[in-house]
C-alpha cells in the first residue's frame, strides 16, 4: 500500500495547503510533503513491492527506475520554492503551492499507471495542473505562454487519447477481452494468427503514430516542441526544472510502455525507426536553435528538446540503449535542476534575460554564475558530470548495434549544441555588469537557500555519473528486462 | 440499429461543416453544443441492453457538452464584450472545402482499415476522423480564442465518437474520467481566456506574438 501513499501524501498536503490560513508559512508545506515523498519512494526503491497481476497501477520495475528521481527533483526544488516564494511575497501563493503538490500527485500516478486509460487521465491532469504554475508571474507574456501551452499540449494529449482508443480497438480485433493493462496487451499481441494480424496491425500502427505524437508533444520532441521555449522562458525557474525533469520523464515512460506493447506484436523495427528519426530530428532542431537564441531561459528549453531527442535515440537502440536512456533520465533531470535554478537566480539578479541586456554575472551573482557554467559543462556532456557517462553509453550502444551513421549524427548534434550553449552562457557570465544589473543586484542576495538547492543538484549529477549506485543499476536493468524481455 | 446510429453520426459530420462555414461566434458555439448532445445520445443507441452506467454517462455527456460548456463560452463572450464576427486565418470557403475533402478522405481511409464484423457498415470511424480534422481546422484557422476553444471541443467530440467503438469492452470509468478531464480543461481555458482578456484587452490570439525566435 506504500505505492498508494506516493499519491495520497501530495494530495493530502495539497488539501492542507488549500485551507492553510497563513501566506508566509504555507510554502513550508512543500518541503515537508517532498521529504515524505522522497522517503517513501526510496524505501520502495530499496524494497520493491511484489507485483500484482492485472493491477491498474503499482510500483512496477519501470516506475521503480524513474519515480525516485522525480521525488528527489521535487524535494530539492521544493526547498528552493520556500526561498523563492519568500522573495515573491507580492504574488499570492495558495494556488501555486496547491498546483505544485497536485502535479507531484499526478506525476506519481502517471508513472505508476499500468492501464492505458488511467495513464491518459493522469497525464492530462498533470498537463492541466501545470497551467497555474506557468502563469504565476501574471505578466502578459506568461499568459501568452499558458495559452500556447494549453492549445499545443491539449491537442497533443487529445491525439494520445485517440491513439489509446486505436490501441484498444487493435486489441479487440486481435481477440482481446478488453483488458487494457500494458502487460495484458503485450501478452495478447504475441503469436497472433495471420487473420488476427490482418485485423489488428493497421490499428496498432495507427495507435503507435498517434501515441508517439501525443506523448511526444508532452516530452517536447521536435516538431511538437513549439510550446517549450515559451513555457520555460516564462515559468518560474523551479517550475521549469520540474517540467524538464518530471513531466517529460512521465511522457517518456508513457512512450516506453506503449513501445512495449507494439514491440511485443513484432513491430519493433517500425518503433525503432520512428524513434530514431524523431530523436535525431529533435537533436538537430535543438542544436540549430541553440546557435541562434539570445535568451538564456529559452536556451534551456532547446537544451531540453535536445535531451529528449537523446532519450528517443536511446530508446530506439534497444537493450543497452534503453538502459542508457533510463540512466540519462536521471543525469539529465538532475543537471537540468542546477541549470534552471541557477538561471532563475541570475534572472533575478540581472533583471533581464537576453544576452543583449545581461552580462558580467560573474560579478553580480558570482556563485550562481559559477554553477551555471558548471551546469553548461554538465549538460553538454563533459566529464566528470553524469550526462557524459549516460550519453557515452548511448553512443556505445549505437556502435554495438552497427548504427555508425546514428552515432556520427548524434555526436555532430552534441557538438553544435555545445557551440550554441557555450556562446550564450559566456556572453552573460563574462564582461562588465550593466548599470541596471548592478542596481538590481543590491536587492538580490545569494543566500544559502537559493544556492544550496542547485548546488545539491550539481553534486548529485557528479555523484551519479562517477559512482552510480548498484541499486540504481539493478533497478534500470530490471526495468529493461521487464518491458523488453530479450528472447 | 446501425441506420439510426449512422443518421446521427451523419448529422454530427454535417455540424462540422456548419461550424467551419459560419462566420459568427454564437453559431459556432451552437454547432459544437448540438454536436455534443448528439454524441450523448449515441451510447444509448449502441448499447443493446439497459445499463445504469450508460444512462449516467449519456446524461453527463449531454449536460456537460451540450449545456455547461456552451454556457461558459457564451458567458465569456458576453463578459468580454467582443465583436462576434470571426477573424479567419483560413477563409470560410477554403475551410469548408477542406472540411468536405476531409470528410471524403475519412470515408476512404476508414474503408482501408479493417473493422470488426458487427461494426462494418457503421460510420463511427469516418465520422470520428472527419470531426477530428474539422476540429483541427477550426483550431488552426481562426484567431479568436473562443473559436479555438470550439475547435478543441469538436476535436474532442471526434475522439469521443471513436471511443464509442470500445464502449462494450472498456470500463466506463475511463470515459467518466475523460469527461471530467475535459470539463476541467475547459474551466482552465476559461480562466486563462479571462486573464488574457484583461491583460491584452482582446481575445484575439493573433495579438499573442511576443514570444518567438
PDB file of N, CA and C in Angstrom, chain A residues 56 115 117 120-121 124-125 128 131 135 138 140-141 143-148 150-151 154-155 157-159 161-162 165-166 168-169 172-173 177-178 180 198-199 202-203 230 234 289 293-294 298 302, chain B residues 113-116 119 125 128-129 132 136 139 145 148-149 152 155-156 159 162-163 165-166 169-171 173-175 177-178 181 184-185 188-189 192-193 195-196 199-200 205 208-213:
ATOM      1  N   UNK A  56      -4.249  -2.048 -11.960  1.00  0.00           N
ATOM      2  CA  UNK A  56      -4.280  -0.861 -12.804  1.00  0.00           C
ATOM      3  C   UNK A  56      -3.117   0.060 -12.529  1.00  0.00           C
ATOM      4  N   UNK A 115      -2.342   1.002 -16.760  1.00  0.00           N
ATOM      5  CA  UNK A 115      -3.526   0.890 -17.589  1.00  0.00           C
ATOM      6  C   UNK A 115      -3.547   2.048 -18.576  1.00  0.00           C
ATOM      7  N   UNK A 117      -5.880   3.680 -20.111  1.00  0.00           N
ATOM      8  CA  UNK A 117      -6.801   4.788 -19.842  1.00  0.00           C
ATOM      9  C   UNK A 117      -6.376   5.606 -18.640  1.00  0.00           C
ATOM     10  N   UNK A 120      -3.605   7.922 -19.419  1.00  0.00           N
ATOM     11  CA  UNK A 120      -4.020   9.122 -20.147  1.00  0.00           C
ATOM     12  C   UNK A 120      -4.655  10.130 -19.194  1.00  0.00           C
ATOM     13  N   UNK A 121      -5.541   9.650 -18.327  1.00  0.00           N
ATOM     14  CA  UNK A 121      -6.234  10.565 -17.413  1.00  0.00           C
ATOM     15  C   UNK A 121      -5.206  11.290 -16.539  1.00  0.00           C
ATOM     16  N   UNK A 124      -3.144  13.871 -18.616  1.00  0.00           N
ATOM     17  CA  UNK A 124      -3.943  15.065 -18.920  1.00  0.00           C
ATOM     18  C   UNK A 124      -4.081  15.941 -17.673  1.00  0.00           C
ATOM     19  N   UNK A 125      -4.330  15.296 -16.530  1.00  0.00           N
ATOM     20  CA  UNK A 125      -4.491  16.070 -15.298  1.00  0.00           C
ATOM     21  C   UNK A 125      -3.187  16.785 -14.952  1.00  0.00           C
ATOM     22  N   UNK A 128      -2.908  19.861 -17.059  1.00  0.00           N
ATOM     23  CA  UNK A 128      -3.755  20.968 -16.616  1.00  0.00           C
ATOM     24  C   UNK A 128      -3.199  21.621 -15.358  1.00  0.00           C
ATOM     25  N   UNK A 131      -0.695  24.508 -15.737  1.00  0.00           N
ATOM     26  CA  UNK A 131      -1.064  25.833 -16.255  1.00  0.00           C
ATOM     27  C   UNK A 131      -0.976  26.932 -15.194  1.00  0.00           C
ATOM     28  N   UNK A 135       1.621  30.556 -15.310  1.00  0.00           N
ATOM     29  CA  UNK A 135       1.312  31.993 -15.301  1.00  0.00           C
ATOM     30  C   UNK A 135       1.380  32.582 -13.896  1.00  0.00           C
ATOM     31  N   UNK A 138       2.015  36.258 -13.749  1.00  0.00           N
ATOM     32  CA  UNK A 138       0.891  37.125 -14.063  1.00  0.00           C
ATOM     33  C   UNK A 138       1.169  38.195 -15.102  1.00  0.00           C
ATOM     34  N   UNK A 140       1.748  39.590 -19.133  1.00  0.00           N
ATOM     35  CA  UNK A 140       1.132  39.297 -20.427  1.00  0.00           C
ATOM     36  C   UNK A 140       1.867  38.159 -21.114  1.00  0.00           C
ATOM     37  N   UNK A 141       3.200  38.179 -21.009  1.00  0.00           N
ATOM     38  CA  UNK A 141       3.986  37.112 -21.646  1.00  0.00           C
ATOM     39  C   UNK A 141       3.652  35.763 -21.041  1.00  0.00           C
ATOM     40  N   UNK A 143       0.811  34.818 -19.764  1.00  0.00           N
ATOM     41  CA  UNK A 143      -0.486  34.340 -20.252  1.00  0.00           C
ATOM     42  C   UNK A 143      -0.376  33.834 -21.673  1.00  0.00           C
ATOM     43  N   UNK A 144       0.439  34.524 -22.464  1.00  0.00           N
ATOM     44  CA  UNK A 144       0.637  34.052 -23.830  1.00  0.00           C
ATOM     45  C   UNK A 144       1.228  32.640 -23.810  1.00  0.00           C
ATOM     46  N   UNK A 145       2.224  32.437 -22.936  1.00  0.00           N
ATOM     47  CA  UNK A 145       2.841  31.110 -22.836  1.00  0.00           C
ATOM     48  C   UNK A 145       1.817  30.084 -22.375  1.00  0.00           C
ATOM     49  N   UNK A 146       0.965  30.446 -21.388  1.00  0.00           N
ATOM     50  CA  UNK A 146      -0.025  29.486 -20.895  1.00  0.00           C
ATOM     51  C   UNK A 146      -0.999  29.109 -21.997  1.00  0.00           C
ATOM     52  N   UNK A 147      -1.403  30.089 -22.783  1.00  0.00           N
ATOM     53  CA  UNK A 147      -2.369  29.821 -23.849  1.00  0.00           C
ATOM     54  C   UNK A 147      -1.775  28.870 -24.882  1.00  0.00           C
ATOM     55  N   UNK A 148      -0.524  29.147 -25.257  1.00  0.00           N
ATOM     56  CA  UNK A 148       0.110  28.271 -26.248  1.00  0.00           C
ATOM     57  C   UNK A 148       0.294  26.864 -25.682  1.00  0.00           C
ATOM     58  N   UNK A 150      -1.601  25.446 -23.427  1.00  0.00           N
ATOM     59  CA  UNK A 150      -2.909  24.784 -23.393  1.00  0.00           C
ATOM     60  C   UNK A 150      -3.295  24.266 -24.764  1.00  0.00           C
ATOM     61  N   UNK A 151      -3.082  25.074 -25.793  1.00  0.00           N
ATOM     62  CA  UNK A 151      -3.525  24.649 -27.127  1.00  0.00           C
ATOM     63  C   UNK A 151      -2.651  23.526 -27.668  1.00  0.00           C
ATOM     64  N   UNK A 154      -2.813  20.552 -25.143  1.00  0.00           N
ATOM     65  CA  UNK A 154      -4.142  19.948 -25.169  1.00  0.00           C
ATOM     66  C   UNK A 154      -4.363  19.131 -26.423  1.00  0.00           C
ATOM     67  N   UNK A 155      -3.901  19.663 -27.569  1.00  0.00           N
ATOM     68  CA  UNK A 155      -4.057  18.910 -28.805  1.00  0.00           C
ATOM     69  C   UNK A 155      -3.225  17.638 -28.764  1.00  0.00           C
ATOM     70  N   UNK A 157      -2.365  15.928 -26.162  1.00  0.00           N
ATOM     71  CA  UNK A 157      -2.950  14.966 -25.252  1.00  0.00           C
ATOM     72  C   UNK A 157      -4.239  14.390 -25.857  1.00  0.00           C
ATOM     73  N   UNK A 158      -4.943  15.193 -26.681  1.00  0.00           N
ATOM     74  CA  UNK A 158      -6.130  14.674 -27.358  1.00  0.00           C
ATOM     75  C   UNK A 158      -5.726  13.592 -28.356  1.00  0.00           C
ATOM     76  N   UNK A 159      -4.614  13.830 -29.078  1.00  0.00           N
ATOM     77  CA  UNK A 159      -4.173  12.824 -30.034  1.00  0.00           C
ATOM     78  C   UNK A 159      -3.753  11.544 -29.332  1.00  0.00           C
ATOM     79  N   UNK A 161      -5.098  10.408 -26.721  1.00  0.00           N
ATOM     80  CA  UNK A 161      -6.345   9.703 -26.387  1.00  0.00           C
ATOM     81  C   UNK A 161      -6.847   8.921 -27.598  1.00  0.00           C
ATOM     82  N   UNK A 162      -6.804   9.574 -28.776  1.00  0.00           N
ATOM     83  CA  UNK A 162      -7.221   8.876 -29.993  1.00  0.00           C
ATOM     84  C   UNK A 162      -6.342   7.643 -30.212  1.00  0.00           C
ATOM     85  N   UNK A 165      -7.363   4.866 -27.941  1.00  0.00           N
ATOM     86  CA  UNK A 165      -8.549   4.181 -28.446  1.00  0.00           C
ATOM     87  C   UNK A 165      -8.177   3.233 -29.578  1.00  0.00           C
ATOM     88  N   UNK A 166      -7.283   3.685 -30.478  1.00  0.00           N
ATOM     89  CA  UNK A 166      -6.862   2.814 -31.585  1.00  0.00           C
ATOM     90  C   UNK A 166      -6.204   1.560 -31.035  1.00  0.00           C
ATOM     91  N   UNK A 168      -6.737   0.212 -28.134  1.00  0.00           N
ATOM     92  CA  UNK A 168      -7.792  -0.615 -27.555  1.00  0.00           C
ATOM     93  C   UNK A 168      -8.549  -1.372 -28.631  1.00  0.00           C
ATOM     94  N   UNK A 169      -8.793  -0.701 -29.760  1.00  0.00           N
ATOM     95  CA  UNK A 169      -9.530  -1.346 -30.837  1.00  0.00           C
ATOM     96  C   UNK A 169      -8.685  -2.449 -31.474  1.00  0.00           C
ATOM     97  N   UNK A 172      -9.038  -5.408 -29.377  1.00  0.00           N
ATOM     98  CA  UNK A 172     -10.325  -6.092 -29.583  1.00  0.00           C
ATOM     99  C   UNK A 172     -10.296  -6.921 -30.857  1.00  0.00           C
ATOM    100  N   UNK A 173      -9.707  -6.323 -31.921  1.00  0.00           N
ATOM    101  CA  UNK A 173      -9.656  -7.031 -33.198  1.00  0.00           C
ATOM    102  C   UNK A 173      -8.768  -8.253 -33.142  1.00  0.00           C
ATOM    103  N   UNK A 177      -9.885  -9.304 -24.575  1.00  0.00           N
ATOM    104  CA  UNK A 177     -11.068  -9.307 -23.726  1.00  0.00           C
ATOM    105  C   UNK A 177     -11.425  -7.904 -23.256  1.00  0.00           C
ATOM    106  N   UNK A 178     -10.632  -6.908 -23.643  1.00  0.00           N
ATOM    107  CA  UNK A 178     -10.897  -5.558 -23.175  1.00  0.00           C
ATOM    108  C   UNK A 178     -10.057  -5.188 -21.973  1.00  0.00           C
ATOM    109  N   UNK A 180      -7.068  -3.557 -20.640  1.00  0.00           N
ATOM    110  CA  UNK A 180      -6.156  -2.590 -21.245  1.00  0.00           C
ATOM    111  C   UNK A 180      -4.925  -2.318 -20.380  1.00  0.00           C
ATOM    112  N   UNK A 198      -3.948  -9.416 -39.631  1.00  0.00           N
ATOM    113  CA  UNK A 198      -4.566  -8.603 -40.684  1.00  0.00           C
ATOM    114  C   UNK A 198      -5.564  -7.611 -40.080  1.00  0.00           C
ATOM    115  N   UNK A 199      -6.292  -8.059 -39.068  1.00  0.00           N
ATOM    116  CA  UNK A 199      -7.308  -7.186 -38.479  1.00  0.00           C
ATOM    117  C   UNK A 199      -6.736  -6.185 -37.478  1.00  0.00           C
ATOM    118  N   UNK A 202      -2.973  -2.856 -38.688  1.00  0.00           N
ATOM    119  CA  UNK A 202      -3.162  -1.465 -39.146  1.00  0.00           C
ATOM    120  C   UNK A 202      -3.544  -0.533 -38.000  1.00  0.00           C
ATOM    121  N   UNK A 203      -4.375  -1.018 -37.092  1.00  0.00           N
ATOM    122  CA  UNK A 203      -4.772  -0.190 -35.949  1.00  0.00           C
ATOM    123  C   UNK A 203      -3.623   0.011 -34.988  1.00  0.00           C
ATOM    124  N   UNK A 230       8.545  28.882 -25.050  1.00  0.00           N
ATOM    125  CA  UNK A 230       7.676  29.894 -24.447  1.00  0.00           C
ATOM    126  C   UNK A 230       7.445  29.600 -22.978  1.00  0.00           C
ATOM    127  N   UNK A 234       8.958  31.643 -19.619  1.00  0.00           N
ATOM    128  CA  UNK A 234       8.091  32.483 -18.795  1.00  0.00           C
ATOM    129  C   UNK A 234       7.822  31.914 -17.411  1.00  0.00           C
ATOM    130  N   UNK A 289      18.598  25.777 -33.109  1.00  0.00           N
ATOM    131  CA  UNK A 289      18.022  26.895 -32.366  1.00  0.00           C
ATOM    132  C   UNK A 289      18.940  27.357 -31.247  1.00  0.00           C
ATOM    133  N   UNK A 293      19.388  31.435 -30.399  1.00  0.00           N
ATOM    134  CA  UNK A 293      18.562  32.161 -29.437  1.00  0.00           C
ATOM    135  C   UNK A 293      19.389  33.079 -28.543  1.00  0.00           C
ATOM    136  N   UNK A 294      18.889  34.290 -28.257  1.00  0.00           N
ATOM    137  CA  UNK A 294      19.624  35.192 -27.377  1.00  0.00           C
ATOM    138  C   UNK A 294      19.178  35.113 -25.915  1.00  0.00           C
ATOM    139  N   UNK A 298      15.108  30.507 -22.643  1.00  0.00           N
ATOM    140  CA  UNK A 298      14.660  29.753 -23.814  1.00  0.00           C
ATOM    141  C   UNK A 298      15.739  28.766 -24.263  1.00  0.00           C
ATOM    142  N   UNK A 302      15.533  24.639 -25.420  1.00  0.00           N
ATOM    143  CA  UNK A 302      16.082  23.910 -26.565  1.00  0.00           C
ATOM    144  C   UNK A 302      17.009  22.805 -26.101  1.00  0.00           C
TER     145      UNK A 302
ATOM    146  N   UNK B 113      -9.112   0.546 -43.327  1.00  0.00           N
ATOM    147  CA  UNK B 113      -8.851  -0.049 -42.021  1.00  0.00           C
ATOM    148  C   UNK B 113      -9.833  -1.181 -41.747  1.00  0.00           C
ATOM    149  N   UNK B 114      -9.339  -2.311 -41.287  1.00  0.00           N
ATOM    150  CA  UNK B 114     -10.220  -3.454 -41.051  1.00  0.00           C
ATOM    151  C   UNK B 114     -11.106  -3.236 -39.831  1.00  0.00           C
ATOM    152  N   UNK B 115     -12.408  -3.462 -39.996  1.00  0.00           N
ATOM    153  CA  UNK B 115     -13.350  -3.270 -38.889  1.00  0.00           C
ATOM    154  C   UNK B 115     -13.828  -4.623 -38.376  1.00  0.00           C
ATOM    155  N   UNK B 116     -14.340  -4.623 -37.152  1.00  0.00           N
ATOM    156  CA  UNK B 116     -14.946  -5.838 -36.627  1.00  0.00           C
ATOM    157  C   UNK B 116     -16.267  -6.100 -37.364  1.00  0.00           C
ATOM    158  N   UNK B 119     -19.342  -4.124 -36.752  1.00  0.00           N
ATOM    159  CA  UNK B 119     -19.296  -2.677 -36.932  1.00  0.00           C
ATOM    160  C   UNK B 119     -19.060  -2.295 -38.386  1.00  0.00           C
ATOM    161  N   UNK B 125     -16.114   5.359 -37.510  1.00  0.00           N
ATOM    162  CA  UNK B 125     -14.710   5.689 -37.759  1.00  0.00           C
ATOM    163  C   UNK B 125     -14.571   6.870 -38.722  1.00  0.00           C
ATOM    164  N   UNK B 128     -15.613   9.975 -36.940  1.00  0.00           N
ATOM    165  CA  UNK B 128     -14.632  10.419 -35.962  1.00  0.00           C
ATOM    166  C   UNK B 128     -13.458  11.132 -36.632  1.00  0.00           C
ATOM    167  N   UNK B 129     -12.925  10.523 -37.706  1.00  0.00           N
ATOM    168  CA  UNK B 129     -11.770  11.148 -38.371  1.00  0.00           C
ATOM    169  C   UNK B 129     -12.150  12.513 -38.943  1.00  0.00           C
ATOM    170  N   UNK B 132     -12.426  15.023 -36.092  1.00  0.00           N
ATOM    171  CA  UNK B 132     -11.108  15.406 -35.566  1.00  0.00           C
ATOM    172  C   UNK B 132     -10.453  16.411 -36.502  1.00  0.00           C
ATOM    173  N   UNK B 136      -9.440  20.378 -35.911  1.00  0.00           N
ATOM    174  CA  UNK B 136      -8.095  20.889 -36.171  1.00  0.00           C
ATOM    175  C   UNK B 136      -8.142  22.150 -37.023  1.00  0.00           C
ATOM    176  N   UNK B 139      -9.280  25.000 -35.068  1.00  0.00           N
ATOM    177  CA  UNK B 139      -8.259  25.364 -34.088  1.00  0.00           C
ATOM    178  C   UNK B 139      -7.168  26.205 -34.740  1.00  0.00           C
ATOM    179  N   UNK B 145      -9.930  33.464 -29.485  1.00  0.00           N
ATOM    180  CA  UNK B 145      -9.703  32.397 -28.506  1.00  0.00           C
ATOM    181  C   UNK B 145     -10.926  31.496 -28.376  1.00  0.00           C
ATOM    182  N   UNK B 148     -11.195  29.048 -31.104  1.00  0.00           N
ATOM    183  CA  UNK B 148     -10.202  27.983 -30.948  1.00  0.00           C
ATOM    184  C   UNK B 148     -10.670  26.958 -29.931  1.00  0.00           C
ATOM    185  N   UNK B 149     -11.324  27.448 -28.863  1.00  0.00           N
ATOM    186  CA  UNK B 149     -11.849  26.509 -27.872  1.00  0.00           C
ATOM    187  C   UNK B 149     -12.929  25.627 -28.504  1.00  0.00           C
ATOM    188  N   UNK B 152     -11.296  22.993 -30.364  1.00  0.00           N
ATOM    189  CA  UNK B 152     -10.802  21.961 -29.452  1.00  0.00           C
ATOM    190  C   UNK B 152     -11.941  21.041 -29.013  1.00  0.00           C
ATOM    191  N   UNK B 155     -12.780  18.738 -31.834  1.00  0.00           N
ATOM    192  CA  UNK B 155     -11.724  17.711 -31.895  1.00  0.00           C
ATOM    193  C   UNK B 155     -11.980  16.620 -30.857  1.00  0.00           C
ATOM    194  N   UNK B 156     -12.304  17.057 -29.637  1.00  0.00           N
ATOM    195  CA  UNK B 156     -12.587  16.085 -28.567  1.00  0.00           C
ATOM    196  C   UNK B 156     -13.831  15.265 -28.896  1.00  0.00           C
ATOM    197  N   UNK B 159     -12.908  12.432 -31.071  1.00  0.00           N
ATOM    198  CA  UNK B 159     -12.233  11.354 -30.347  1.00  0.00           C
ATOM    199  C   UNK B 159     -13.245  10.564 -29.519  1.00  0.00           C
ATOM    200  N   UNK B 162     -14.906   8.042 -31.581  1.00  0.00           N
ATOM    201  CA  UNK B 162     -14.093   6.846 -31.775  1.00  0.00           C
ATOM    202  C   UNK B 162     -14.162   5.964 -30.538  1.00  0.00           C
ATOM    203  N   UNK B 163     -14.182   6.604 -29.382  1.00  0.00           N
ATOM    204  CA  UNK B 163     -14.225   5.844 -28.137  1.00  0.00           C
ATOM    205  C   UNK B 163     -15.463   4.966 -28.031  1.00  0.00           C
ATOM    206  N   UNK B 165     -16.560   3.000 -30.126  1.00  0.00           N
ATOM    207  CA  UNK B 165     -16.279   1.665 -30.670  1.00  0.00           C
ATOM    208  C   UNK B 165     -15.936   0.698 -29.549  1.00  0.00           C
ATOM    209  N   UNK B 166     -15.408   1.244 -28.471  1.00  0.00           N
ATOM    210  CA  UNK B 166     -14.896   0.391 -27.397  1.00  0.00           C
ATOM    211  C   UNK B 166     -15.874   0.294 -26.247  1.00  0.00           C
ATOM    212  N   UNK B 169     -16.445  -2.948 -24.355  1.00  0.00           N
ATOM    213  CA  UNK B 169     -15.359  -3.741 -23.789  1.00  0.00           C
ATOM    214  C   UNK B 169     -14.552  -3.003 -22.737  1.00  0.00           C
ATOM    215  N   UNK B 170     -14.571  -1.681 -22.736  1.00  0.00           N
ATOM    216  CA  UNK B 170     -13.755  -0.994 -21.731  1.00  0.00           C
ATOM    217  C   UNK B 170     -14.648  -0.455 -20.626  1.00  0.00           C
ATOM    218  N   UNK B 171     -14.105  -0.357 -19.450  1.00  0.00           N
ATOM    219  CA  UNK B 171     -14.906   0.152 -18.346  1.00  0.00           C
ATOM    220  C   UNK B 171     -15.308   1.603 -18.586  1.00  0.00           C
ATOM    221  N   UNK B 173     -15.664   3.705 -16.499  1.00  0.00           N
ATOM    222  CA  UNK B 173     -14.929   4.541 -15.572  1.00  0.00           C
ATOM    223  C   UNK B 173     -13.968   5.450 -16.325  1.00  0.00           C
ATOM    224  N   UNK B 174     -13.300   4.864 -17.337  1.00  0.00           N
ATOM    225  CA  UNK B 174     -12.341   5.637 -18.114  1.00  0.00           C
ATOM    226  C   UNK B 174     -13.046   6.779 -18.827  1.00  0.00           C
ATOM    227  N   UNK B 175     -14.205   6.481 -19.409  1.00  0.00           N
ATOM    228  CA  UNK B 175     -14.947   7.521 -20.124  1.00  0.00           C
ATOM    229  C   UNK B 175     -15.332   8.655 -19.170  1.00  0.00           C
ATOM    230  N   UNK B 177     -13.729   9.511 -16.501  1.00  0.00           N
ATOM    231  CA  UNK B 177     -12.506  10.267 -16.235  1.00  0.00           C
ATOM    232  C   UNK B 177     -12.217  11.241 -17.354  1.00  0.00           C
ATOM    233  N   UNK B 178     -12.432  10.773 -18.591  1.00  0.00           N
ATOM    234  CA  UNK B 178     -12.168  11.615 -19.753  1.00  0.00           C
ATOM    235  C   UNK B 178     -13.098  12.822 -19.745  1.00  0.00           C
ATOM    236  N   UNK B 181     -11.974  15.252 -17.112  1.00  0.00           N
ATOM    237  CA  UNK B 181     -10.786  15.990 -17.536  1.00  0.00           C
ATOM    238  C   UNK B 181     -11.159  17.090 -18.512  1.00  0.00           C
ATOM    239  N   UNK B 184     -12.686  20.039 -16.705  1.00  0.00           N
ATOM    240  CA  UNK B 184     -11.676  20.831 -16.010  1.00  0.00           C
ATOM    241  C   UNK B 184     -10.861  21.625 -17.024  1.00  0.00           C
ATOM    242  N   UNK B 185     -10.543  20.976 -18.156  1.00  0.00           N
ATOM    243  CA  UNK B 185      -9.752  21.652 -19.184  1.00  0.00           C
ATOM    244  C   UNK B 185     -10.452  22.918 -19.632  1.00  0.00           C
ATOM    245  N   UNK B 188     -10.191  25.613 -17.026  1.00  0.00           N
ATOM    246  CA  UNK B 188      -8.870  26.247 -17.010  1.00  0.00           C
ATOM    247  C   UNK B 188      -8.726  27.176 -18.204  1.00  0.00           C
ATOM    248  N   UNK B 189      -9.170  26.698 -19.371  1.00  0.00           N
ATOM    249  CA  UNK B 189      -9.094  27.523 -20.572  1.00  0.00           C
ATOM    250  C   UNK B 189      -9.881  28.810 -20.354  1.00  0.00           C
ATOM    251  N   UNK B 192      -7.954  31.240 -18.182  1.00  0.00           N
ATOM    252  CA  UNK B 192      -6.851  31.863 -18.918  1.00  0.00           C
ATOM    253  C   UNK B 192      -7.393  32.888 -19.908  1.00  0.00           C
ATOM    254  N   UNK B 193      -8.516  32.542 -20.563  1.00  0.00           N
ATOM    255  CA  UNK B 193      -9.104  33.491 -21.511  1.00  0.00           C
ATOM    256  C   UNK B 193      -9.468  34.781 -20.811  1.00  0.00           C
ATOM    257  N   UNK B 195      -8.087  36.038 -18.165  1.00  0.00           N
ATOM    258  CA  UNK B 195      -6.878  36.812 -17.861  1.00  0.00           C
ATOM    259  C   UNK B 195      -6.321  37.456 -19.120  1.00  0.00           C
ATOM    260  N   UNK B 196      -6.345  36.696 -20.233  1.00  0.00           N
ATOM    261  CA  UNK B 196      -5.825  37.265 -21.487  1.00  0.00           C
ATOM    262  C   UNK B 196      -6.645  38.488 -21.856  1.00  0.00           C
ATOM    263  N   UNK B 199      -5.629  41.346 -19.721  1.00  0.00           N
ATOM    264  CA  UNK B 199      -4.256  41.792 -19.930  1.00  0.00           C
ATOM    265  C   UNK B 199      -4.084  42.458 -21.298  1.00  0.00           C
ATOM    266  N   UNK B 200      -4.699  41.865 -22.314  1.00  0.00           N
ATOM    267  CA  UNK B 200      -4.484  42.368 -23.674  1.00  0.00           C
ATOM    268  C   UNK B 200      -5.663  43.212 -24.144  1.00  0.00           C
ATOM    269  N   UNK B 205      -6.243  35.988 -30.522  1.00  0.00           N
ATOM    270  CA  UNK B 205      -4.946  35.382 -30.224  1.00  0.00           C
ATOM    271  C   UNK B 205      -3.888  35.769 -31.247  1.00  0.00           C
ATOM    272  N   UNK B 208      -1.112  37.604 -29.733  1.00  0.00           N
ATOM    273  CA  UNK B 208      -0.137  36.961 -28.843  1.00  0.00           C
ATOM    274  C   UNK B 208       1.112  36.627 -29.649  1.00  0.00           C
ATOM    275  N   UNK B 209       1.940  37.606 -29.850  1.00  0.00           N
ATOM    276  CA  UNK B 209       3.085  37.348 -30.731  1.00  0.00           C
ATOM    277  C   UNK B 209       4.397  37.785 -30.113  1.00  0.00           C
ATOM    278  N   UNK B 210       4.418  38.022 -28.799  1.00  0.00           N
ATOM    279  CA  UNK B 210       5.676  38.464 -28.194  1.00  0.00           C
ATOM    280  C   UNK B 210       6.700  37.343 -28.199  1.00  0.00           C
ATOM    281  N   UNK B 211       6.244  36.124 -27.920  1.00  0.00           N
ATOM    282  CA  UNK B 211       7.173  35.022 -27.718  1.00  0.00           C
ATOM    283  C   UNK B 211       7.491  34.342 -29.039  1.00  0.00           C
ATOM    284  N   UNK B 212       8.641  34.582 -29.542  1.00  0.00           N
ATOM    285  CA  UNK B 212       9.088  33.867 -30.741  1.00  0.00           C
ATOM    286  C   UNK B 212      10.576  34.097 -30.884  1.00  0.00           C
ATOM    287  N   UNK B 213      11.150  33.311 -31.785  1.00  0.00           N
ATOM    288  CA  UNK B 213      12.588  33.484 -32.009  1.00  0.00           C
ATOM    289  C   UNK B 213      12.818  34.676 -32.899  1.00  0.00           C
TER     290      UNK B 213
END
